[in-house]
mmCIF file of C-alpha atoms in Angstrom:
data_model
loop_
_atom_site.group_PDB
_atom_site.id
_atom_site.type_symbol
_atom_site.label_atom_id
_atom_site.label_comp_id
_atom_site.label_asym_id
_atom_site.label_seq_id
_atom_site.Cartn_x
_atom_site.Cartn_y
_atom_site.Cartn_z
ATOM 1 C CA MET A 1 -16.278 64.348 80.026
ATOM 2 C CA SER A 2 -12.803 65.738 79.269
ATOM 3 C CA ARG A 3 -9.938 65.345 81.710
ATOM 4 C CA ARG A 4 -9.660 69.135 82.123
ATOM 5 C CA LYS A 5 -13.345 69.464 83.022
ATOM 6 C CA THR A 6 -13.174 66.498 85.396
ATOM 7 C CA GLU A 7 -10.231 68.053 87.244
ATOM 8 C CA ARG A 8 -11.996 71.407 87.454
ATOM 9 C CA LEU A 9 -15.180 69.877 88.883
ATOM 10 C CA LEU A 10 -13.175 67.820 91.365
ATOM 11 C CA ASN A 11 -11.264 70.909 92.498
ATOM 12 C CA LEU A 12 -14.561 72.790 92.816
ATOM 13 C CA VAL A 13 -16.047 70.068 95.024
ATOM 14 C CA VAL A 14 -12.936 69.956 97.224
ATOM 15 C CA CYS A 15 -12.957 73.732 97.558
ATOM 16 C CA LEU A 16 -16.639 73.934 98.536
ATOM 17 C CA LEU A 17 -16.296 71.020 100.951
ATOM 18 C CA ALA A 18 -13.280 72.535 102.685
ATOM 19 C CA THR A 19 -14.880 75.894 103.432
ATOM 20 C CA ARG A 20 -17.033 76.613 106.484
ATOM 21 C CA ARG A 21 -18.557 79.715 104.961
ATOM 22 C CA TYR A 22 -20.219 80.599 101.691
ATOM 23 C CA LEU A 23 -17.801 81.455 98.900
ATOM 24 C CA THR A 24 -18.794 83.998 96.287
ATOM 25 C CA ALA A 25 -18.371 83.298 92.580
ATOM 26 C CA GLU A 26 -15.356 85.613 92.477
ATOM 27 C CA GLN A 27 -13.693 83.832 95.392
ATOM 28 C CA ILE A 28 -14.312 80.504 93.675
ATOM 29 C CA ARG A 29 -12.820 81.805 90.409
ATOM 30 C CA ARG A 30 -9.620 82.774 92.202
ATOM 31 C CA ALA A 31 -9.398 79.558 94.246
ATOM 32 C CA VAL A 32 -10.276 76.881 91.679
ATOM 33 C CA PRO A 33 -7.827 76.257 88.821
ATOM 34 C CA GLY A 34 -9.237 76.029 85.324
ATOM 35 C CA TYR A 35 -11.596 78.977 85.254
ATOM 36 C CA PRO A 36 -11.064 81.876 82.805
ATOM 37 C CA ASP A 37 -10.660 85.476 83.865
ATOM 38 C CA ALA A 38 -13.699 87.320 85.170
ATOM 39 C CA GLY A 39 -16.344 87.995 82.556
ATOM 40 C CA GLU A 40 -19.116 86.298 80.620
ATOM 41 C CA ALA A 41 -16.926 83.274 79.823
ATOM 42 C CA PHE A 42 -16.446 82.549 83.526
ATOM 43 C CA LYS A 43 -20.135 83.081 84.326
ATOM 44 C CA ARG A 44 -21.257 80.654 81.620
ATOM 45 C CA MET A 45 -18.711 78.013 82.649
ATOM 46 C CA PHE A 46 -19.545 78.358 86.347
ATOM 47 C CA GLU A 47 -23.282 78.051 85.663
ATOM 48 C CA ARG A 48 -22.686 74.871 83.662
ATOM 49 C CA ASP A 49 -20.507 73.444 86.434
ATOM 50 C CA LYS A 50 -23.162 74.121 89.069
ATOM 51 C CA GLU A 51 -25.789 72.330 87.005
ATOM 52 C CA GLU A 52 -23.379 69.455 86.396
ATOM 53 C CA LEU A 53 -22.772 69.022 90.131
ATOM 54 C CA ARG A 54 -26.494 69.054 90.877
ATOM 55 C CA GLU A 55 -27.123 66.429 88.182
ATOM 56 C CA LEU A 56 -24.425 64.274 89.793
ATOM 57 C CA GLY A 57 -26.258 64.519 93.112
ATOM 58 C CA VAL A 58 -23.806 66.870 94.840
ATOM 59 C CA PRO A 59 -25.718 68.894 97.494
ATOM 60 C CA LEU A 60 -24.698 72.422 96.464
ATOM 61 C CA GLU A 61 -25.991 74.909 99.037
ATOM 62 C CA VAL A 62 -26.635 78.558 98.176
ATOM 63 C CA GLY A 63 -26.664 81.309 100.808
ATOM 64 C CA SER A 64 -24.810 84.272 102.268
ATOM 65 C CA ASP A 65 -22.439 84.731 105.163
ATOM 66 C CA LEU A 66 -22.529 88.198 106.731
ATOM 67 C CA GLN A 67 -19.641 87.301 109.035
ATOM 68 C CA GLY A 68 -17.503 85.555 106.438
ATOM 69 C CA GLY A 69 -16.243 88.390 104.316
ATOM 70 C CA GLY A 70 -18.793 87.939 101.544
ATOM 71 C CA GLY A 71 -21.292 90.396 102.944
ATOM 72 C CA GLU A 72 -24.782 89.902 101.611
ATOM 73 C CA GLU A 73 -23.535 88.601 98.270
ATOM 74 C CA ILE A 74 -24.721 85.126 97.326
ATOM 75 C CA GLY A 75 -22.203 82.361 97.917
ATOM 76 C CA TYR A 76 -21.876 78.583 97.676
ATOM 77 C CA ARG A 77 -20.720 75.675 99.789
ATOM 78 C CA ILE A 78 -21.198 71.902 100.182
ATOM 79 C CA PRO A 79 -22.189 70.808 103.714
ATOM 80 C CA PRO A 80 -19.964 67.819 104.561
ATOM 81 C CA GLN A 81 -22.721 66.120 106.538
ATOM 82 C CA ALA A 82 -24.976 66.177 103.462
ATOM 83 C CA TYR A 83 -22.248 64.959 101.089
ATOM 84 C CA GLU A 84 -20.660 62.166 103.091
ATOM 85 C CA LEU A 85 -22.066 58.660 103.060
ATOM 86 C CA PRO A 86 -23.579 57.390 106.297
ATOM 87 C CA ASP A 87 -21.656 54.866 108.341
ATOM 88 C CA ILE A 88 -21.691 51.395 106.816
ATOM 89 C CA HIS A 89 -22.677 48.641 109.229
ATOM 90 C CA LEU A 90 -22.372 45.045 108.059
ATOM 91 C CA SER A 91 -22.839 41.905 110.074
ATOM 92 C CA PRO A 92 -19.981 39.362 110.052
ATOM 93 C CA ASP A 93 -22.031 37.142 107.735
ATOM 94 C CA GLU A 94 -22.641 39.999 105.283
ATOM 95 C CA ALA A 95 -18.949 40.920 105.252
ATOM 96 C CA ALA A 96 -18.047 37.278 104.648
ATOM 97 C CA VAL A 97 -20.436 37.107 101.689
ATOM 98 C CA LEU A 98 -18.826 40.195 100.156
ATOM 99 C CA GLY A 99 -15.383 38.654 100.564
ATOM 100 C CA LEU A 100 -16.559 35.422 98.950
ATOM 101 C CA ALA A 101 -18.138 37.307 96.056
ATOM 102 C CA ALA A 102 -14.861 39.115 95.387
ATOM 103 C CA ARG A 103 -12.997 35.791 95.291
ATOM 104 C CA VAL A 104 -15.576 34.333 92.913
ATOM 105 C CA TRP A 105 -14.866 37.186 90.482
ATOM 106 C CA GLN A 106 -11.108 37.099 91.129
ATOM 107 C CA ARG A 107 -10.155 35.772 87.714
ATOM 108 C CA ALA A 108 -13.003 37.202 85.697
ATOM 109 C CA SER A 109 -13.502 40.439 83.836
ATOM 110 C CA MET A 110 -15.321 41.818 86.899
ATOM 111 C CA ALA A 111 -12.231 41.388 89.097
ATOM 112 C CA GLU A 112 -11.307 45.092 89.019
ATOM 113 C CA ALA A 113 -14.786 46.196 90.099
ATOM 114 C CA ALA A 114 -14.886 43.579 92.871
ATOM 115 C CA SER A 115 -11.462 44.595 94.198
ATOM 116 C CA GLY A 116 -12.452 48.256 94.112
ATOM 117 C CA ALA A 117 -15.604 47.557 96.102
ATOM 118 C CA LEU A 118 -13.625 45.776 98.832
ATOM 119 C CA LEU A 119 -11.102 48.621 98.927
ATOM 120 C CA LYS A 120 -13.863 51.186 99.448
ATOM 121 C CA LEU A 121 -15.392 49.091 102.231
ATOM 122 C CA ARG A 122 -12.058 48.793 104.037
ATOM 123 C CA ALA A 123 -11.536 52.556 103.678
ATOM 124 C CA ALA A 124 -14.902 53.009 105.383
ATOM 125 C CA GLY A 125 -13.759 50.801 108.273
ATOM 126 C CA VAL A 126 -15.569 47.610 107.261
ATOM 127 C CA GLU A 127 -13.458 44.486 107.763
ATOM 128 C CA THR A 128 -13.768 41.979 104.910
ATOM 129 C CA ASP A 129 -12.043 38.644 104.686
ATOM 130 C CA ALA A 130 -10.255 38.602 101.324
ATOM 131 C CA ALA A 131 -7.795 35.835 102.182
ATOM 132 C CA PRO A 132 -8.088 32.715 100.016
ATOM 133 C CA ALA A 133 -10.167 30.006 101.602
ATOM 134 C CA VAL A 134 -8.682 26.576 102.129
ATOM 135 C CA GLY A 135 -10.002 23.904 99.808
ATOM 136 C CA ILE A 136 -12.126 24.379 96.709
ATOM 137 C CA GLU A 137 -13.033 27.938 95.750
ATOM 138 C CA PRO A 138 -15.691 28.932 93.234
ATOM 139 C CA ARG A 139 -14.653 30.805 90.098
ATOM 140 C CA VAL A 140 -16.816 32.595 87.564
ATOM 141 C CA ASN A 141 -15.388 32.871 84.069
ATOM 142 C CA THR A 142 -16.500 35.717 81.819
ATOM 143 C CA HIS A 143 -14.346 34.966 78.810
ATOM 144 C CA GLU A 144 -17.211 35.598 76.395
ATOM 145 C CA PRO A 145 -16.163 38.598 74.244
ATOM 146 C CA SER A 146 -19.656 40.103 74.437
ATOM 147 C CA PHE A 147 -19.926 39.961 78.244
ATOM 148 C CA ALA A 148 -18.455 43.383 79.040
ATOM 149 C CA ALA A 149 -20.520 45.233 76.425
ATOM 150 C CA LEU A 150 -23.763 43.558 77.521
ATOM 151 C CA TRP A 151 -23.060 44.096 81.215
ATOM 152 C CA GLU A 152 -22.448 47.803 80.552
ATOM 153 C CA ALA A 153 -25.626 48.007 78.454
ATOM 154 C CA VAL A 154 -27.667 46.494 81.303
ATOM 155 C CA ARG A 155 -26.045 48.878 83.771
ATOM 156 C CA ASP A 156 -26.721 51.921 81.566
ATOM 157 C CA GLY A 157 -30.199 50.825 80.417
ATOM 158 C CA ARG A 158 -29.140 50.990 76.770
ATOM 159 C CA PRO A 159 -30.565 48.929 73.839
ATOM 160 C CA VAL A 160 -28.067 46.859 71.837
ATOM 161 C CA ALA A 161 -27.770 45.128 68.479
ATOM 162 C CA PHE A 162 -25.682 42.075 67.618
ATOM 163 C CA ASP A 163 -25.325 39.213 65.155
ATOM 164 C CA TYR A 164 -26.597 35.916 66.536
ATOM 165 C CA GLN A 165 -26.076 32.385 65.256
ATOM 166 C CA GLY A 166 -28.841 30.049 66.340
ATOM 167 C CA ILE A 167 -28.479 26.333 66.929
ATOM 168 C CA GLY A 168 -27.803 24.477 63.708
ATOM 169 C CA ARG A 169 -27.601 27.708 61.694
ATOM 170 C CA THR A 170 -24.637 28.379 59.415
ATOM 171 C CA SER A 171 -25.487 32.068 59.031
ATOM 172 C CA VAL A 172 -26.099 34.847 61.536
ATOM 173 C CA ALA A 173 -29.107 37.109 61.992
ATOM 174 C CA ARG A 174 -29.110 40.672 63.273
ATOM 175 C CA ARG A 175 -30.962 40.981 66.586
ATOM 176 C CA HIS A 176 -32.098 44.097 68.431
ATOM 177 C CA LEU A 177 -32.498 43.727 72.176
ATOM 178 C CA GLU A 178 -33.488 45.754 75.214
ATOM 179 C CA PRO A 179 -31.282 43.962 77.778
ATOM 180 C CA TRP A 180 -32.635 43.373 81.289
ATOM 181 C CA GLY A 181 -29.848 41.286 82.788
ATOM 182 C CA VAL A 182 -26.892 38.957 82.211
ATOM 183 C CA VAL A 183 -27.167 35.611 84.017
ATOM 184 C CA SER A 184 -24.877 32.615 84.470
ATOM 185 C CA ARG A 185 -26.607 29.241 84.174
ATOM 186 C CA ARG A 186 -24.873 25.855 84.250
ATOM 187 C CA GLY A 187 -21.534 27.417 83.428
ATOM 188 C CA ARG A 188 -22.855 29.439 80.487
ATOM 189 C CA TRP A 189 -23.785 33.100 80.187
ATOM 190 C CA TYR A 190 -27.102 34.380 78.871
ATOM 191 C CA VAL A 191 -28.581 37.818 78.294
ATOM 192 C CA VAL A 192 -32.286 38.274 79.029
ATOM 193 C CA GLY A 193 -34.357 41.060 77.548
ATOM 194 C CA PHE A 194 -37.032 42.235 75.165
ATOM 195 C CA ASP A 195 -36.396 41.201 71.563
ATOM 196 C CA ARG A 196 -37.604 44.029 69.334
ATOM 197 C CA ASP A 197 -37.507 41.792 66.256
ATOM 198 C CA ARG A 198 -39.749 39.123 67.831
ATOM 199 C CA ASP A 199 -41.715 41.587 69.985
ATOM 200 C CA GLU A 200 -41.333 39.359 73.062
ATOM 201 C CA GLN A 201 -38.947 38.551 75.893
ATOM 202 C CA ARG A 202 -36.103 36.296 74.810
ATOM 203 C CA VAL A 203 -32.916 34.693 76.140
ATOM 204 C CA PHE A 204 -29.693 34.642 74.108
ATOM 205 C CA ARG A 205 -26.587 32.601 74.860
ATOM 206 C CA LEU A 206 -23.493 34.807 74.783
ATOM 207 C CA SER A 207 -21.362 32.143 73.104
ATOM 208 C CA ARG A 208 -23.619 32.365 70.037
ATOM 209 C CA ILE A 209 -23.121 36.114 69.593
ATOM 210 C CA VAL A 210 -20.841 36.777 66.635
ATOM 211 C CA GLY A 211 -18.720 39.914 66.483
ATOM 212 C CA GLU A 212 -19.171 43.049 68.558
ATOM 213 C CA VAL A 213 -22.219 44.207 70.474
ATOM 214 C CA ALA A 214 -23.243 47.697 69.325
ATOM 215 C CA ALA A 215 -25.239 50.348 71.151
ATOM 216 C CA ASP A 216 -28.668 50.753 69.562
ATOM 217 C CA GLY A 217 -30.264 53.569 71.506
ATOM 218 C CA ALA A 218 -29.896 56.106 74.278
ATOM 219 C CA ALA A 219 -28.759 55.248 77.786
ATOM 220 C CA GLY A 220 -31.613 55.120 80.280
ATOM 221 C CA SER A 221 -34.194 54.115 77.676
ATOM 222 C CA VAL A 222 -34.401 50.495 78.910
ATOM 223 C CA SER A 223 -35.850 49.425 82.241
ATOM 224 C CA VAL A 224 -36.834 46.060 83.659
ATOM 225 C CA PRO A 225 -40.645 45.752 83.705
ATOM 226 C CA GLU A 226 -42.347 45.597 87.091
ATOM 227 C CA GLY A 227 -42.495 42.057 88.472
ATOM 228 C CA VAL A 228 -40.004 40.571 85.984
ATOM 229 C CA ASP A 229 -37.518 38.119 87.537
ATOM 230 C CA VAL A 230 -34.575 38.037 85.133
ATOM 231 C CA ARG A 231 -32.883 35.067 86.816
ATOM 232 C CA ARG A 232 -36.095 33.055 86.800
ATOM 233 C CA ILE A 233 -36.565 33.670 83.077
ATOM 234 C CA ALA A 234 -33.016 32.505 82.359
ATOM 235 C CA PHE A 235 -33.311 29.422 84.556
ATOM 236 C CA ASP A 236 -36.726 28.442 83.216
ATOM 237 C CA TRP A 237 -35.581 28.867 79.640
ATOM 238 C CA GLY A 238 -33.938 25.815 78.157
ATOM 239 C CA ASP A 239 -31.794 25.594 75.063
ATOM 240 C CA PRO A 240 -33.899 24.032 72.324
ATOM 241 C CA VAL A 241 -33.083 20.353 72.078
ATOM 242 C CA SER A 242 -31.558 19.857 68.665
ATOM 243 C CA GLU A 243 -31.576 16.626 66.739
ATOM 244 C CA PRO A 244 -28.355 14.582 66.602
ATOM 245 C CA ARG A 245 -26.127 15.588 63.710
ATOM 246 C CA PRO A 246 -23.199 13.821 62.046
ATOM 247 C CA ALA A 247 -19.731 15.355 62.026
ATOM 248 C CA THR A 248 -16.990 14.284 59.644
ATOM 249 C CA VAL A 249 -13.552 14.450 61.251
ATOM 250 C CA ARG A 250 -9.990 13.364 60.544
ATOM 251 C CA LEU A 251 -8.202 11.502 63.363
ATOM 252 C CA ARG A 252 -4.442 11.101 63.477
ATOM 253 C CA ARG A 253 -3.516 7.451 63.575
ATOM 254 C CA GLY A 254 -2.368 6.256 66.965
ATOM 255 C CA ALA A 255 -3.922 9.301 68.683
ATOM 256 C CA ALA A 256 -7.309 10.797 69.659
ATOM 257 C CA GLN A 257 -8.415 7.611 71.393
ATOM 258 C CA GLY A 258 -11.373 9.311 73.054
ATOM 259 C CA PRO A 259 -13.219 10.200 69.838
ATOM 260 C CA ARG A 260 -12.221 6.868 68.310
ATOM 261 C CA ARG A 261 -14.048 4.924 71.012
ATOM 262 C CA TRP A 262 -17.458 6.180 69.980
ATOM 263 C CA ALA A 263 -16.830 7.093 66.342
ATOM 264 C CA ARG A 264 -18.405 5.115 63.528
ATOM 265 C CA ASP A 265 -17.304 4.459 59.971
ATOM 266 C CA VAL A 266 -13.616 4.848 60.795
ATOM 267 C CA ARG A 267 -11.680 4.429 57.561
ATOM 268 C CA PRO A 268 -8.111 5.183 56.449
ATOM 269 C CA VAL A 269 -7.467 8.287 54.366
ATOM 270 C CA GLU A 270 -5.508 7.631 51.213
ATOM 271 C CA ASP A 271 -4.507 11.179 50.387
ATOM 272 C CA ALA A 272 -0.967 12.413 49.790
ATOM 273 C CA VAL A 273 -1.873 15.800 51.245
ATOM 274 C CA TRP A 274 -2.592 14.117 54.567
ATOM 275 C CA ASP A 275 0.554 11.949 54.390
ATOM 276 C CA GLY A 276 -1.486 8.764 54.713
ATOM 277 C CA ASP A 277 -1.313 9.101 58.497
ATOM 278 C CA TRP A 278 -4.970 9.906 59.116
ATOM 279 C CA ASP A 279 -8.305 8.168 59.471
ATOM 280 C CA GLU A 280 -11.684 9.660 58.638
ATOM 281 C CA ALA A 281 -14.589 9.061 60.990
ATOM 282 C CA THR A 282 -18.159 10.102 61.663
ATOM 283 C CA LEU A 283 -19.138 11.410 65.099
ATOM 284 C CA THR A 284 -22.600 12.317 66.331
ATOM 285 C CA PHE A 285 -23.296 15.488 68.327
ATOM 286 C CA ARG A 286 -26.145 17.846 69.253
ATOM 287 C CA ASP A 287 -24.589 21.127 70.414
ATOM 288 C CA ALA A 288 -21.584 22.582 68.576
ATOM 289 C CA ASP A 289 -20.729 24.908 71.475
ATOM 290 C CA ARG A 290 -20.516 22.010 73.929
ATOM 291 C CA PHE A 291 -18.831 19.580 71.536
ATOM 292 C CA ALA A 292 -16.158 21.986 70.239
ATOM 293 C CA PRO A 293 -14.187 22.307 73.531
ATOM 294 C CA TYR A 294 -14.044 18.509 73.779
ATOM 295 C CA LEU A 295 -12.614 18.110 70.287
ATOM 296 C CA ALA A 296 -10.234 21.028 70.828
ATOM 297 C CA ARG A 297 -8.627 19.112 73.714
ATOM 298 C CA PHE A 298 -6.999 16.841 71.139
ATOM 299 C CA ALA A 299 -5.340 19.818 69.425
ATOM 300 C CA ASP A 300 -3.871 18.897 66.020
ATOM 301 C CA ASP A 301 -4.786 15.196 66.349
ATOM 302 C CA VAL A 302 -8.385 15.997 65.350
ATOM 303 C CA VAL A 303 -9.464 18.082 62.349
ATOM 304 C CA VAL A 304 -13.147 18.829 61.761
ATOM 305 C CA LEU A 305 -14.214 18.839 58.116
ATOM 306 C CA ASP A 306 -17.969 19.187 58.467
ATOM 307 C CA PRO A 307 -20.373 20.717 59.482
ATOM 308 C CA PRO A 308 -19.105 24.322 59.101
ATOM 309 C CA ASP A 309 -20.507 25.584 62.418
ATOM 310 C CA LEU A 310 -18.712 22.863 64.402
ATOM 311 C CA ARG A 311 -15.470 23.421 62.506
ATOM 312 C CA GLU A 312 -15.645 27.171 63.163
ATOM 313 C CA ALA A 313 -16.445 26.606 66.856
ATOM 314 C CA VAL A 314 -13.362 24.374 67.254
ATOM 315 C CA ILE A 315 -11.145 26.896 65.445
ATOM 316 C CA GLN A 316 -12.364 29.780 67.604
ATOM 317 C CA HIS A 317 -11.828 27.748 70.772
ATOM 318 C CA LEU A 318 -8.261 26.903 69.775
ATOM 319 C CA LYS A 319 -7.579 30.537 68.908
ATOM 320 C CA SER A 320 -8.838 31.690 72.307
ATOM 321 C CA VAL A 321 -6.626 29.127 74.055
ATOM 322 C CA LEU A 322 -3.623 30.283 72.030
ATOM 323 C CA ALA A 323 -4.310 33.937 72.818
ATOM 324 C CA GLY A 324 -4.817 33.175 76.521
ATOM 325 C CA ALA A 325 -1.510 31.304 76.663
ATOM 326 C CA GLY A 326 0.355 34.356 75.398
ATOM 327 C CA GLY A 327 0.763 33.174 71.836
ATOM 328 C CA LEU A 328 -0.385 34.967 68.726
ATOM 329 C CA PRO A 329 -3.493 37.158 69.002
ATOM 330 C CA ALA A 330 -6.626 35.106 68.484
ATOM 331 C CA ALA A 331 -7.379 36.888 65.234
ATOM 332 C CA GLU A 332 -4.031 35.864 63.764
ATOM 333 C CA GLY A 333 -3.897 32.236 64.851
ATOM 334 C CA GLU A 334 -4.045 29.648 62.105
ATOM 335 C CA VAL A 335 -5.767 26.328 62.468
ATOM 336 C CA ARG A 336 -5.982 23.806 59.682
#
């Protein structure tokens, strides 16, 4: 919806709310900015605006006001009592839960929506405790690049498509999903829905989604089937247990003591390119997504050579840290 149309509809709603009598189309044309001069152009635009308001749920009332100057001509108004929300009554416990939820999302991508919800509640006269609690506070991170797009797709009931890299895979596969919900489980985010490629319900970890999530259908075409518990599906689903895999890494001499303690086959690297200041070792791991943040903690004292998926996971983690610290954009960071 264009800004000009939005302003016109807002002005129309304000005008019809403010009046106590029915306003004729001509009176509305003169009072509401944005309408053309009288004629077919105005009639067509006004008819479209009325339908738009009704689709938005605005209770547009049609009638006549013999005492209001409009005679028997048809007019319009919006009864305030039908438009306004009823009084909001929350118990102290419910208000406290809302305040806690807002603090949980305080540093996440949902922070703006949470703050807006509290602001609306306070405007309605509902007291919410938004002051920081003493001690440990929960935080929910939504740093996954695909989170916002998937959350919006769930909200709008829209199918999506994305590239997904499964466990142990070095290539990605295109997946087409009807998303039912986005769930946090053990510190990781998952999207639950109906996989059109597999013709069954599936769970996908957001950290394994590569690139952007694209819309793949019309809004409103996806709905959660009756009796489906999205959270239960996510919590019952377990990441497939992968077999241990070897990783070949370079460790700077005199550093990276953590990996050295459980590495095997540690041997000096005699290579002029590496300045003779490195050792090569073999580490064993199962999950690249879980292992990469650990290796990234050692920064440039650890360099992953193989396998490719672990190396890429470490590079992407370092890039995200650099971007979050205000350095170069993640796409431009360079990691050896």
